[in-house]
Coordinates of C-alpha atoms and ligand atoms in Angstrom, one line a residue:
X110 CA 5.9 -22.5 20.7
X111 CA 8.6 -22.7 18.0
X112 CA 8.8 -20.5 14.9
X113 CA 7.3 -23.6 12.9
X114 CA 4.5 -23.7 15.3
X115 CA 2.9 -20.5 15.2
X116 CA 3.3 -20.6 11.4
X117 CA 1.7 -24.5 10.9
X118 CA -1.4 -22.7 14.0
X119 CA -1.7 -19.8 11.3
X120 CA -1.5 -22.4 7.9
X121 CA -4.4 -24.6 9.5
X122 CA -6.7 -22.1 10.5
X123 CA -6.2 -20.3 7.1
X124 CA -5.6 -23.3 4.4
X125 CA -6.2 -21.6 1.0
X126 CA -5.1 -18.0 1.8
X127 CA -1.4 -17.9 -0.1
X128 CA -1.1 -14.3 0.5
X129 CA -2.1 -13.4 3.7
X130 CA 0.2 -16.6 5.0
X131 CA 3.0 -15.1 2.9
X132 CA 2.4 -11.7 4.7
X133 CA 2.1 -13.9 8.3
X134 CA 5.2 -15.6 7.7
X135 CA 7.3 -12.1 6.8
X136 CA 6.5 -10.6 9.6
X137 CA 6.8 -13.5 12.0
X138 CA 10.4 -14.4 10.9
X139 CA 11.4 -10.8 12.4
X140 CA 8.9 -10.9 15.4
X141 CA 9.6 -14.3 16.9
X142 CA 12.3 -12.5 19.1
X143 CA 10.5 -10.8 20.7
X144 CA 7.9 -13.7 21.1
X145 CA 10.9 -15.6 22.4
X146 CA 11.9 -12.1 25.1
X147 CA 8.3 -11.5 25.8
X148 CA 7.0 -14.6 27.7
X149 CA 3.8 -12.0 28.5
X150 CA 3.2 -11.9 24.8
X151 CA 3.3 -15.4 24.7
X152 CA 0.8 -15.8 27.5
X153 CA -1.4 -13.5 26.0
X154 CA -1.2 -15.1 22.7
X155 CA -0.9 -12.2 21.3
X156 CA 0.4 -13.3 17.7
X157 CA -2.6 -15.7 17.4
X158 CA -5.2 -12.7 18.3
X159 CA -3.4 -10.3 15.6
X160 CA -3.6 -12.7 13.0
X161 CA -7.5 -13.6 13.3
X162 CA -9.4 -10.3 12.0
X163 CA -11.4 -8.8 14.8
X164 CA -14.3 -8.8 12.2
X165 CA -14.6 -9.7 8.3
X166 CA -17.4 -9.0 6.6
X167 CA -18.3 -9.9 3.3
X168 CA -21.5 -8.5 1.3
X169 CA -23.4 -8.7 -1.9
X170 CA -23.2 -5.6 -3.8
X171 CA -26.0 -5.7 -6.7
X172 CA -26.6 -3.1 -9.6
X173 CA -27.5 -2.0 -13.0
X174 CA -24.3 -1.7 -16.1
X175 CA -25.6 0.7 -18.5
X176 CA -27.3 -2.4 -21.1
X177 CA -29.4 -3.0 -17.8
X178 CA -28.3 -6.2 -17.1
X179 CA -28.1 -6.6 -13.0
X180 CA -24.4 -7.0 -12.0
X181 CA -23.3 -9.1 -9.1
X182 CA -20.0 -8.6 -7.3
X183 CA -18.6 -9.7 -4.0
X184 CA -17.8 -6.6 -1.4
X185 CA -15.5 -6.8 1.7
X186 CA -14.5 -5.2 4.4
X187 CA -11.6 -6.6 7.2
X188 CA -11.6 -4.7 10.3
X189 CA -8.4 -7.0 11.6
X190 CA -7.0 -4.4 14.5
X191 CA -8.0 -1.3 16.8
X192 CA -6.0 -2.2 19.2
X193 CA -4.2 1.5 18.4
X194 CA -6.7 3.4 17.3
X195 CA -10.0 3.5 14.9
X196 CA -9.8 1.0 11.4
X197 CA -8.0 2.7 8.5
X198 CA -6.7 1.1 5.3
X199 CA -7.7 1.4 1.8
X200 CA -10.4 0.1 -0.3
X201 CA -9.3 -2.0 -3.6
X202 CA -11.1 -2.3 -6.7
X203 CA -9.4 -5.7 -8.8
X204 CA -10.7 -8.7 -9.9
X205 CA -7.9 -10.5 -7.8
X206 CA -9.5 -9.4 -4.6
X207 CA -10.2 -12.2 -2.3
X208 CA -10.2 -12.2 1.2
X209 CA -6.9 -14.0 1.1
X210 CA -5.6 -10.7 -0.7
X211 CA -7.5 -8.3 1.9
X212 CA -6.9 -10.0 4.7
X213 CA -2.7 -9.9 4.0
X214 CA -3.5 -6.3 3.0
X215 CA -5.0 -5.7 6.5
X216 CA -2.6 -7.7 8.4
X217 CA 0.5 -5.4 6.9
X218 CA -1.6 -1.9 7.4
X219 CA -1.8 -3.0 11.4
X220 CA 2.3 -2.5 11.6
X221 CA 1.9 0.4 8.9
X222 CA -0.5 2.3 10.9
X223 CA 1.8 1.9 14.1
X224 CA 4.5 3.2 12.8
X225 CA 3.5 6.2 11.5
X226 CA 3.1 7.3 15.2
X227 CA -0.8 8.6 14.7
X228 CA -3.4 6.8 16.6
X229 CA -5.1 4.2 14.1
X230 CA -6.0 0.6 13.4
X231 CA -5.5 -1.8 10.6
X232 CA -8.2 -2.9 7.6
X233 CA -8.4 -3.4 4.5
X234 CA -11.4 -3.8 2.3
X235 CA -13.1 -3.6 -1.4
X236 CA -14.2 -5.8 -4.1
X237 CA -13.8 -8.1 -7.2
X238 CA -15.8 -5.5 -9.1
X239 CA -13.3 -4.6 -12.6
X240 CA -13.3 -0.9 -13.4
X241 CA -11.3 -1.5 -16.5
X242 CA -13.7 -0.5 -19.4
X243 CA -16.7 0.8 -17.5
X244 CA -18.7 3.8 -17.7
X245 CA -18.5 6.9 -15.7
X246 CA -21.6 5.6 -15.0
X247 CA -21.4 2.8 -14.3
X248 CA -18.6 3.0 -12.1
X249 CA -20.9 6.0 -10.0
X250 CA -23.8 3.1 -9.9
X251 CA -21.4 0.3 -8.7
X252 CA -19.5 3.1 -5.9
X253 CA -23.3 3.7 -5.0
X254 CA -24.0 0.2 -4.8
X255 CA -21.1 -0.6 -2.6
X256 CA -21.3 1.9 0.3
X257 CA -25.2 1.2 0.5
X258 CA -23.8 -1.7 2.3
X259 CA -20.9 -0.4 4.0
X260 CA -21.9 2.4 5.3
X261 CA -23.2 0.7 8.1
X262 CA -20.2 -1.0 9.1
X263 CA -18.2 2.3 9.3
X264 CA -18.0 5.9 10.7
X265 CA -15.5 8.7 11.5
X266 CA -15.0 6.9 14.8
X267 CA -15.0 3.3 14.3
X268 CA -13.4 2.6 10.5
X269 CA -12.3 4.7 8.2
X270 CA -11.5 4.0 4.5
X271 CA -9.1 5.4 2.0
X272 CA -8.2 4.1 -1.5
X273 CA -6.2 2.0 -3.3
X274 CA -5.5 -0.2 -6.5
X275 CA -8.8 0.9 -8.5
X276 CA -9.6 3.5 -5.8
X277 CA -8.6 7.1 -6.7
X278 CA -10.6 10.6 -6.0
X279 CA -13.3 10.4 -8.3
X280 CA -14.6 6.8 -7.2
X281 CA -13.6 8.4 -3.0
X282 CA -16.2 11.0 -4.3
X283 CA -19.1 8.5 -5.6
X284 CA -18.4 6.8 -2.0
X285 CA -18.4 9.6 0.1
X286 CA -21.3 11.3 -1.8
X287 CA -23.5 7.9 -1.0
X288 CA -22.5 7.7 2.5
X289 CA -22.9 11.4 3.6
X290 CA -26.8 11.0 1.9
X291 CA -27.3 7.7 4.0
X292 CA -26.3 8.7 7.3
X293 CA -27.3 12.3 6.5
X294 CA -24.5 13.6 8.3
X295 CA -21.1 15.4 6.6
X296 CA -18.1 13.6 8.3
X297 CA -14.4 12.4 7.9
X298 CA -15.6 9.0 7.0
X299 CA -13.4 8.3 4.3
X300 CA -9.5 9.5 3.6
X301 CA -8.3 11.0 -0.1
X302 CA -11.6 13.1 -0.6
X303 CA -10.9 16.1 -2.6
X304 CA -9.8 19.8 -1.3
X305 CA -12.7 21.9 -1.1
X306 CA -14.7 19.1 0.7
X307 CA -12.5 17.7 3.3
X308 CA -9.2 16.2 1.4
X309 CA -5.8 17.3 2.8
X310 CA -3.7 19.0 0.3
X311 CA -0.8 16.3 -0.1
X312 CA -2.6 13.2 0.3
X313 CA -2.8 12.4 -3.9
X314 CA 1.0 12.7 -3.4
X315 CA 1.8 11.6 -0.1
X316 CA 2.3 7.6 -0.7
X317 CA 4.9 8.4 -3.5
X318 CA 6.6 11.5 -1.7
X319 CA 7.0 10.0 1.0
X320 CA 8.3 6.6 -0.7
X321 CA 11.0 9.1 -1.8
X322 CA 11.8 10.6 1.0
X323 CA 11.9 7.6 2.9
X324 CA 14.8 6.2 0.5
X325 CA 16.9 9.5 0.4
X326 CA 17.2 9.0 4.4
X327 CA 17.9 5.8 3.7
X328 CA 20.3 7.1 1.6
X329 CA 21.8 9.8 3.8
X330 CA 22.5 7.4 6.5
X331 CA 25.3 5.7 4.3
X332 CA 26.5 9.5 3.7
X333 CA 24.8 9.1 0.0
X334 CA 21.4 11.3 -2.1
X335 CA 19.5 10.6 -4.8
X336 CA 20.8 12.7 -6.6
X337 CA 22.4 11.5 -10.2
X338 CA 20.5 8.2 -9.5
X339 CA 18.7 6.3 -12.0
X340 CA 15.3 4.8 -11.2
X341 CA 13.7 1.9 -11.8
X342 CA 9.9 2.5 -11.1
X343 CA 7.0 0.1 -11.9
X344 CA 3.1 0.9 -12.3
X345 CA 1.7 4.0 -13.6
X346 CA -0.9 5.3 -11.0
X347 CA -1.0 6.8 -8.4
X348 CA 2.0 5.9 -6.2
X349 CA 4.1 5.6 -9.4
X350 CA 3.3 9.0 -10.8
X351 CA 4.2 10.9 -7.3
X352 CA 7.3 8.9 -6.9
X353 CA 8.4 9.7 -10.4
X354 CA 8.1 13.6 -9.5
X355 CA 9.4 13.6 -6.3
X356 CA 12.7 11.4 -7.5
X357 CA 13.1 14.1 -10.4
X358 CA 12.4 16.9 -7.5
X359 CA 15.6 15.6 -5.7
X360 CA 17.7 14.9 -8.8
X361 CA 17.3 11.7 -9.7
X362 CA 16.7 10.1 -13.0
X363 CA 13.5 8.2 -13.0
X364 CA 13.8 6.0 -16.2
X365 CA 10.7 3.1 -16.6
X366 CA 6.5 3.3 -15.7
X367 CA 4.9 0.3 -16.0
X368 CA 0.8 -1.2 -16.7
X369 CA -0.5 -4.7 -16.1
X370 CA 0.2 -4.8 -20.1
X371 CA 3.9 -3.6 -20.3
X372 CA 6.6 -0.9 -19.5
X373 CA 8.2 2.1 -21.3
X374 CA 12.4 2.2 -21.0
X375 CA 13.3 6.2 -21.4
X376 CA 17.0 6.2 -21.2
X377 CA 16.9 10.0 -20.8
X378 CA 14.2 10.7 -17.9
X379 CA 11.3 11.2 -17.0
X380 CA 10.5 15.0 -17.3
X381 CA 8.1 17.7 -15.8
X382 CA 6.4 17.9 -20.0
X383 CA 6.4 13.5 -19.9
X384 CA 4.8 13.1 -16.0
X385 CA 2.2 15.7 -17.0
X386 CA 1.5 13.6 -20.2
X387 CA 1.2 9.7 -18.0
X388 CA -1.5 11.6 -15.0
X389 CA -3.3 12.6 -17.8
X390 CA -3.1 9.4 -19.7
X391 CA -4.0 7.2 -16.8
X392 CA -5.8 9.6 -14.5
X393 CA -8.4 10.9 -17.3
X394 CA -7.8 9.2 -20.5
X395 CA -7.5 5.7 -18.6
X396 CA -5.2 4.5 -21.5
X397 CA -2.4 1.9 -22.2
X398 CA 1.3 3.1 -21.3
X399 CA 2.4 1.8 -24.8
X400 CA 1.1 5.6 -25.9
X401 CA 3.9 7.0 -23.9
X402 CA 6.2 5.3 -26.2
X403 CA 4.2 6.5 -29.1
X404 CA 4.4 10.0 -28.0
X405 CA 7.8 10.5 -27.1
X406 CA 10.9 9.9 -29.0
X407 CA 13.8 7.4 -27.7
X408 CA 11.7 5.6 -25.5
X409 CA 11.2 1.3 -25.9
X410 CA 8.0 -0.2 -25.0
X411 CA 8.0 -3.7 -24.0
X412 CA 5.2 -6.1 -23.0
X413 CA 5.3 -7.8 -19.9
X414 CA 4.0 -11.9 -19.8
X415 CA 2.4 -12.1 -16.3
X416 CA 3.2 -15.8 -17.0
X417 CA 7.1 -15.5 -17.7
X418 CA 9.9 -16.7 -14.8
X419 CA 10.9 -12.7 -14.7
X420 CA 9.7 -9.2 -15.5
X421 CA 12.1 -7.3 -18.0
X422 CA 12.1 -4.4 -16.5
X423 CA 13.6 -5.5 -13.4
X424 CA 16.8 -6.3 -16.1
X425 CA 17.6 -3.4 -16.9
X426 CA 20.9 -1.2 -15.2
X427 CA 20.1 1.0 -12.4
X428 CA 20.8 2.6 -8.8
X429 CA 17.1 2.1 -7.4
X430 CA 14.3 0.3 -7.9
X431 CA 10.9 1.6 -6.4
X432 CA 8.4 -1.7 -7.4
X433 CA 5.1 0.2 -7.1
X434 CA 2.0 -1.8 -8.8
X435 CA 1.1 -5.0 -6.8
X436 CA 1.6 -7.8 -4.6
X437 CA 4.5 -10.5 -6.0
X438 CA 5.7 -8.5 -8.9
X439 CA 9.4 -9.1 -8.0
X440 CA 9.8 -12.7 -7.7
X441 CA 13.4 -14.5 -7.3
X442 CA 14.7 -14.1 -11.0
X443 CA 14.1 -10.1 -10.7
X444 CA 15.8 -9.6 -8.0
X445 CA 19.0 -11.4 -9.0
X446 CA 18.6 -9.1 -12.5
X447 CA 18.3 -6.3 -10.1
X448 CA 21.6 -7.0 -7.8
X449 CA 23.2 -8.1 -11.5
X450 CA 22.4 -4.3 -13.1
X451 CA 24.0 -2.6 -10.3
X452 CA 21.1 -1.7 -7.6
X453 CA 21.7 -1.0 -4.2
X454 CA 18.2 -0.2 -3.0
X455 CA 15.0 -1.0 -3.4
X456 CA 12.1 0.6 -1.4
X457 CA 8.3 -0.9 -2.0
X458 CA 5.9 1.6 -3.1
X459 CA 3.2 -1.5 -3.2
X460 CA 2.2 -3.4 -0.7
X461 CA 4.5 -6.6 -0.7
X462 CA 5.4 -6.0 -3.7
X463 CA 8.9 -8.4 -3.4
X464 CA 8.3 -12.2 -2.6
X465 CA 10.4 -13.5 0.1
X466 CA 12.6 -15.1 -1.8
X467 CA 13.2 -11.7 -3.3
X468 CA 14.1 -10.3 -0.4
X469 CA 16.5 -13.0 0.6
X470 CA 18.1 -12.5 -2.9
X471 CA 18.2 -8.7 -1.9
X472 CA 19.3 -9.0 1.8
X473 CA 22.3 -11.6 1.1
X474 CA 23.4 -9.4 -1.5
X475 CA 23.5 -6.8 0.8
X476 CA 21.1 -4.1 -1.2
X477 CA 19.4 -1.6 1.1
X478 CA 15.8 -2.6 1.0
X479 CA 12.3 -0.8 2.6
X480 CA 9.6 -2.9 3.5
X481 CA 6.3 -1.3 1.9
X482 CA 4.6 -1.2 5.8
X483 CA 7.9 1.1 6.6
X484 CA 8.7 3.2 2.9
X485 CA 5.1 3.3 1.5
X486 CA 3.5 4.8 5.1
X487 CA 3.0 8.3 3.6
X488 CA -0.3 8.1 2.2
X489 CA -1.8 6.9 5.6
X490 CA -0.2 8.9 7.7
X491 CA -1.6 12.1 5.3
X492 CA -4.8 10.0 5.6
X493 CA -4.3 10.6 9.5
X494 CA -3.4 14.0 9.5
X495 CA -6.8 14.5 7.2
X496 CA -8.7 12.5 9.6
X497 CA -6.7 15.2 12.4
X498 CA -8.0 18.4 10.0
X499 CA -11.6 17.1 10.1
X500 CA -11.6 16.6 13.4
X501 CA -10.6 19.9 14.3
X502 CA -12.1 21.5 11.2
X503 CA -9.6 23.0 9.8
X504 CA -7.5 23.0 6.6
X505 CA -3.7 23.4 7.0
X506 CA -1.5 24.4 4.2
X507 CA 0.2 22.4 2.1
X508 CA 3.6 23.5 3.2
X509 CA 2.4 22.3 6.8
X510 CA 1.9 18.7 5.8
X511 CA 4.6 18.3 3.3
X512 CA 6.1 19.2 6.3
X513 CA 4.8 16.6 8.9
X514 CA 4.9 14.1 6.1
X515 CA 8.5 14.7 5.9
X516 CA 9.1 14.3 9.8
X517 CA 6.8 11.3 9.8
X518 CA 9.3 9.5 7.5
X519 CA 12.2 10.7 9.3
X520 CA 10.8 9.3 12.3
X521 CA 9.5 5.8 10.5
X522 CA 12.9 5.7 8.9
X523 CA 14.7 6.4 12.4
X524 CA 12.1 3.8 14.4
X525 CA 13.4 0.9 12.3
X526 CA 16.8 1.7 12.5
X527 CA 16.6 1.9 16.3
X528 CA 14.7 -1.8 16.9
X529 CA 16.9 -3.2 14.4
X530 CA 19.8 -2.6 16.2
X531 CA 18.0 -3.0 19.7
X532 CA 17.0 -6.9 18.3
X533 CA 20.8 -7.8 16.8
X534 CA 20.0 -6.9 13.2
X535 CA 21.5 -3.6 12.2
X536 CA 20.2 -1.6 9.2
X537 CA 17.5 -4.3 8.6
X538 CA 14.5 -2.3 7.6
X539 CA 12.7 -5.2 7.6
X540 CA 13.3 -6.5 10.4
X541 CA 13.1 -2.9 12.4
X542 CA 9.6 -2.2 10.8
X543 CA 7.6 -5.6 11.8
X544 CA 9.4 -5.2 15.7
X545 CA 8.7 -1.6 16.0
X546 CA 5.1 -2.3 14.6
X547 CA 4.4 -5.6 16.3
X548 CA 5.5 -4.3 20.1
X549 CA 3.5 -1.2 20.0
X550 CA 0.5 -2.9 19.0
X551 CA 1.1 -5.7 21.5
X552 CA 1.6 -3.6 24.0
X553 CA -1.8 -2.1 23.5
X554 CA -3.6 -5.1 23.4
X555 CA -1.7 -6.1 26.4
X556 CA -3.0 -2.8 28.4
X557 CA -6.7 -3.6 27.0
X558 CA -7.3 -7.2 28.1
X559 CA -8.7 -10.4 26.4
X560 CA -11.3 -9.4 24.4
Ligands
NDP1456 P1 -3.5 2.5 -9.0 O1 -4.7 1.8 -9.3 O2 -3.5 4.0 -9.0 O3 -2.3 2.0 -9.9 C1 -1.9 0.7 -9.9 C2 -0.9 0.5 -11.0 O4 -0.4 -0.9 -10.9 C3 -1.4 0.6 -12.4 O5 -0.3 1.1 -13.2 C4 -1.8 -0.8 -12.7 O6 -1.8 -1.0 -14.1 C5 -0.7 -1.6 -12.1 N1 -1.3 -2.9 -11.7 C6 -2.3 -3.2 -10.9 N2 -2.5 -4.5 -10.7 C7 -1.6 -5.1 -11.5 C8 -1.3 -6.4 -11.8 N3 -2.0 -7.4 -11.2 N4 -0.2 -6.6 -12.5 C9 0.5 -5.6 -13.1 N5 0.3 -4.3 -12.9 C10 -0.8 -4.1 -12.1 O7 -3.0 2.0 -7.5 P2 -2.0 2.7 -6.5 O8 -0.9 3.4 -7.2 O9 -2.8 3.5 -5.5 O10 -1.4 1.4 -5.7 C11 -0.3 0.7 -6.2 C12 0.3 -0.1 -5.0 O11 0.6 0.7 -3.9 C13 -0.7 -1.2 -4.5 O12 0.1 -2.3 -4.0 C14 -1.3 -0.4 -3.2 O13 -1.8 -1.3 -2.3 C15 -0.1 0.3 -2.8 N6 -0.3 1.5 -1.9 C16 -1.1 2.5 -2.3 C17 -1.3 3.6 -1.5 C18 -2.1 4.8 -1.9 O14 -2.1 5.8 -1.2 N7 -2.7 4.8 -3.1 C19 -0.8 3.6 -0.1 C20 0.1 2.5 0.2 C21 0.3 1.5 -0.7 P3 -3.2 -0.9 -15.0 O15 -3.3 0.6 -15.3 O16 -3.0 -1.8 -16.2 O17 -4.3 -1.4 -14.1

């Protein structure tokens, strides 16, 4: 089959998914050599079996807001790969979850999960269910809700959820609480839980750490650091806020945070006084970033029109750029602001966070740029080393997995490299991610049979 085959095989069977066929279509451009070398794979169909989920579930989740009014919402999980290893990918909380969303989501964690190097699968799951402006309460009912459901699709064993947009420790808690009372049994069944009960010390931090590490040996392989660089990030939670500290931990300058509402400019930096301020705005206040303008002098707040042609912040002058809110929020337009105010790399915190004609601006221009499956693989490969700790029951120190988080990047960042080059496309991250991903995963499925 040619390139345009596979993708019109993929378009039919999945009409009205825009963003899991985006996600299809990124990953086959770089895999279709080795479709092309691998007539096995072909045989095998092997591209048409990873891009049907191996199971999607969808489920009603009913409960009571605090008026009493009964609450419907839609819940979903997409176990789309264990080909490698048990299901692992986050849970999202958004009203824009569909199963188009998850099911890109899922599709991209497959590769993720591969590269890392620790044994595990690819999902995805959550629901449309809106956390903004809830109760503590009622966001503890609707949690308890949820997992009365999923609970029995998943165990330590079989699939094993983390967090994500909407999904941070305290709802991990409400989730893990439920499903430990269900099954009446105290297991590793979800990733992110907190230290004292299971959680790995680096986890809240691993998906921005090791976005920053991944870009300083990124970095060091042109002979170059982060330090003295200035930083564009975007969102506020959690991969945004450990990114921000670990680019001011290597001496960079981070110098924008971002909400779906609009960004703060701070020409002079982030600092250790101004991070402590945005956790505890967004992680326990749950506020606007417009406060952080209010609070702190020299700094411009700006709304951002989800409906404009561009995002302002992507104009502004900078070194980096480390997009780390959602899908699609560097379209076309950014990315030509971004080569025009001096960048030369750009590593996805998000997941897909750059369209692809984003990334063709970026490539042609010749800007470095990460692939979120490659530069945002921190926080699930801490997932995996948590999963590892509960296993064995033990507790390492944070030392020792800021440590293997660090190697694990090294390695990711050294993986790409090497089938890059191996498939005629030298220092294409891209490219090097989706092959390195894609062949040990088809290799798997190869071993295992049609099934
Ligand atoms: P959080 O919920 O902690 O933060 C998300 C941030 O992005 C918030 O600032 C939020 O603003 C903003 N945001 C969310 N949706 C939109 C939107 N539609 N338009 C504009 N801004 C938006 O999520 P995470 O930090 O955990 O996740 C961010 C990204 O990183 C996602 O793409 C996620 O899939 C990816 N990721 C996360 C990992 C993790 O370990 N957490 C691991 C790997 C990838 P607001 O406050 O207004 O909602």
């Amino acid at each position: 089959m040619l390139l345009a085959d596979y993708l019109q095989y993929v378009k039919q069977r999945n009409a009205h998914e825009p963003e899991f066929l985006q996600a299809v279509d990124e990953v086959l451009q770089s895999v279709y050599p080795v479709l092309e070398r691998h007539a096995e794979f072909r045989k095998l169909k092997l591209f048409e079996r990873m891009t049907e989920p191996e199971r999607l579930i969808s489920f009603r989740v009913t409960w009571l807001d605090d008026k009493g009014d009964v609450q419907v919402n839609r819940g979903y999980r997409v176990q789309m790969n264990s080909a490698i290893g048990p299901y692992k990918g986050g849970l999202r909380f958004h009203p824009s979850v569909t199963p188009s969303v998850l099911k890109f989501l899922a599709f991209e964690q497959i590769f993720k999960n591969a590269l890392t190097g620790i044994p595990m699968g690819g999902g995805k799951g959550g629901s449309d269910f809106d956390p903004k402006g809830k109760s503590e309460n009622e966001i503890m009912k609707f949690c308890q809700a949820f997992m009365g459901e999923l609970a029995r699709h998943i165990d330590d064993r079989t699939d094993v959820p983390a967090g994500d947009i909407g999904v941070g420790g305290r709802e991990i808690g409400y989730l893990f609480g439920t499903y430990k009372k269900i099954k009446n049994e105290f297991t590793g069944v979800l990733t992110g839980k907190g230290i004292g009960w299971g959680g790995s010390l680096i986890r809240t931090e691993a998906t921005g750490y090791g976005l920053i590490y991944f870009a300083q040996n990124m970095l060091q392989a042109k002979g170059d650091s982060l330090k003295g660089k200035v930083c564009l990030v975007s969102g506020s939670g959690n991969v945004a806020q450990y990114a921000i500290e670990k680019i001011m931990q290597l001496g960079g300058k981070a110098v924008t945070a971002s909400d779906s509402n609009g960004f703060v400019y701070d020409e002079a930096g982030f600092t250790t006084e101004k991070l402590e301020f945005l956790k505890e705005l967004k992680n326990v206040r749950r506020g606007r970033i417009k406060e952080y303008a209010d609070k702190f002098k020299g700094v411009v707040y700006q709304d951002i029109d989800a409906k404009a042609d561009h995002n302002p912040l992507w104009a502004l002058k900078a070194d980096c750029a480390f997009p780390c809110a959602t899908q699609n929020e560097v379209n076309e337009k950014d990315a030509r602001n971004l080569v025009k105010g001096g960048v030369k790399l750009l590593a996805e915190g998000a997941n897909m966070p750059t369209t692809i004609e984003g990334i063709n601006v970026i490539l042609d221009a010749g800007v470095m740029y990460a692939p979120g499956k490659a530069s945002n693989a921190g926080g699930v490969a801490t997932s995996g080393l948590e999963m590892t700790q509960n296993y064995m029951g033990q507790n390492w120190t944070r030392e020792e997995v800021d440590d293997k988080l660090q190697d694990i990047m090294k390695g990711i960042h050294d993986t790409c490299l090497a089938a890059a080059k191996e498939y005629g496309k030298p220092g294409n991250y891209m490219a090097g991610a989706n092959i390195a991903g894609f062949l040990k995963v088809a290799r798997a499925m190869q071993a295992q049979g049609v099934i």
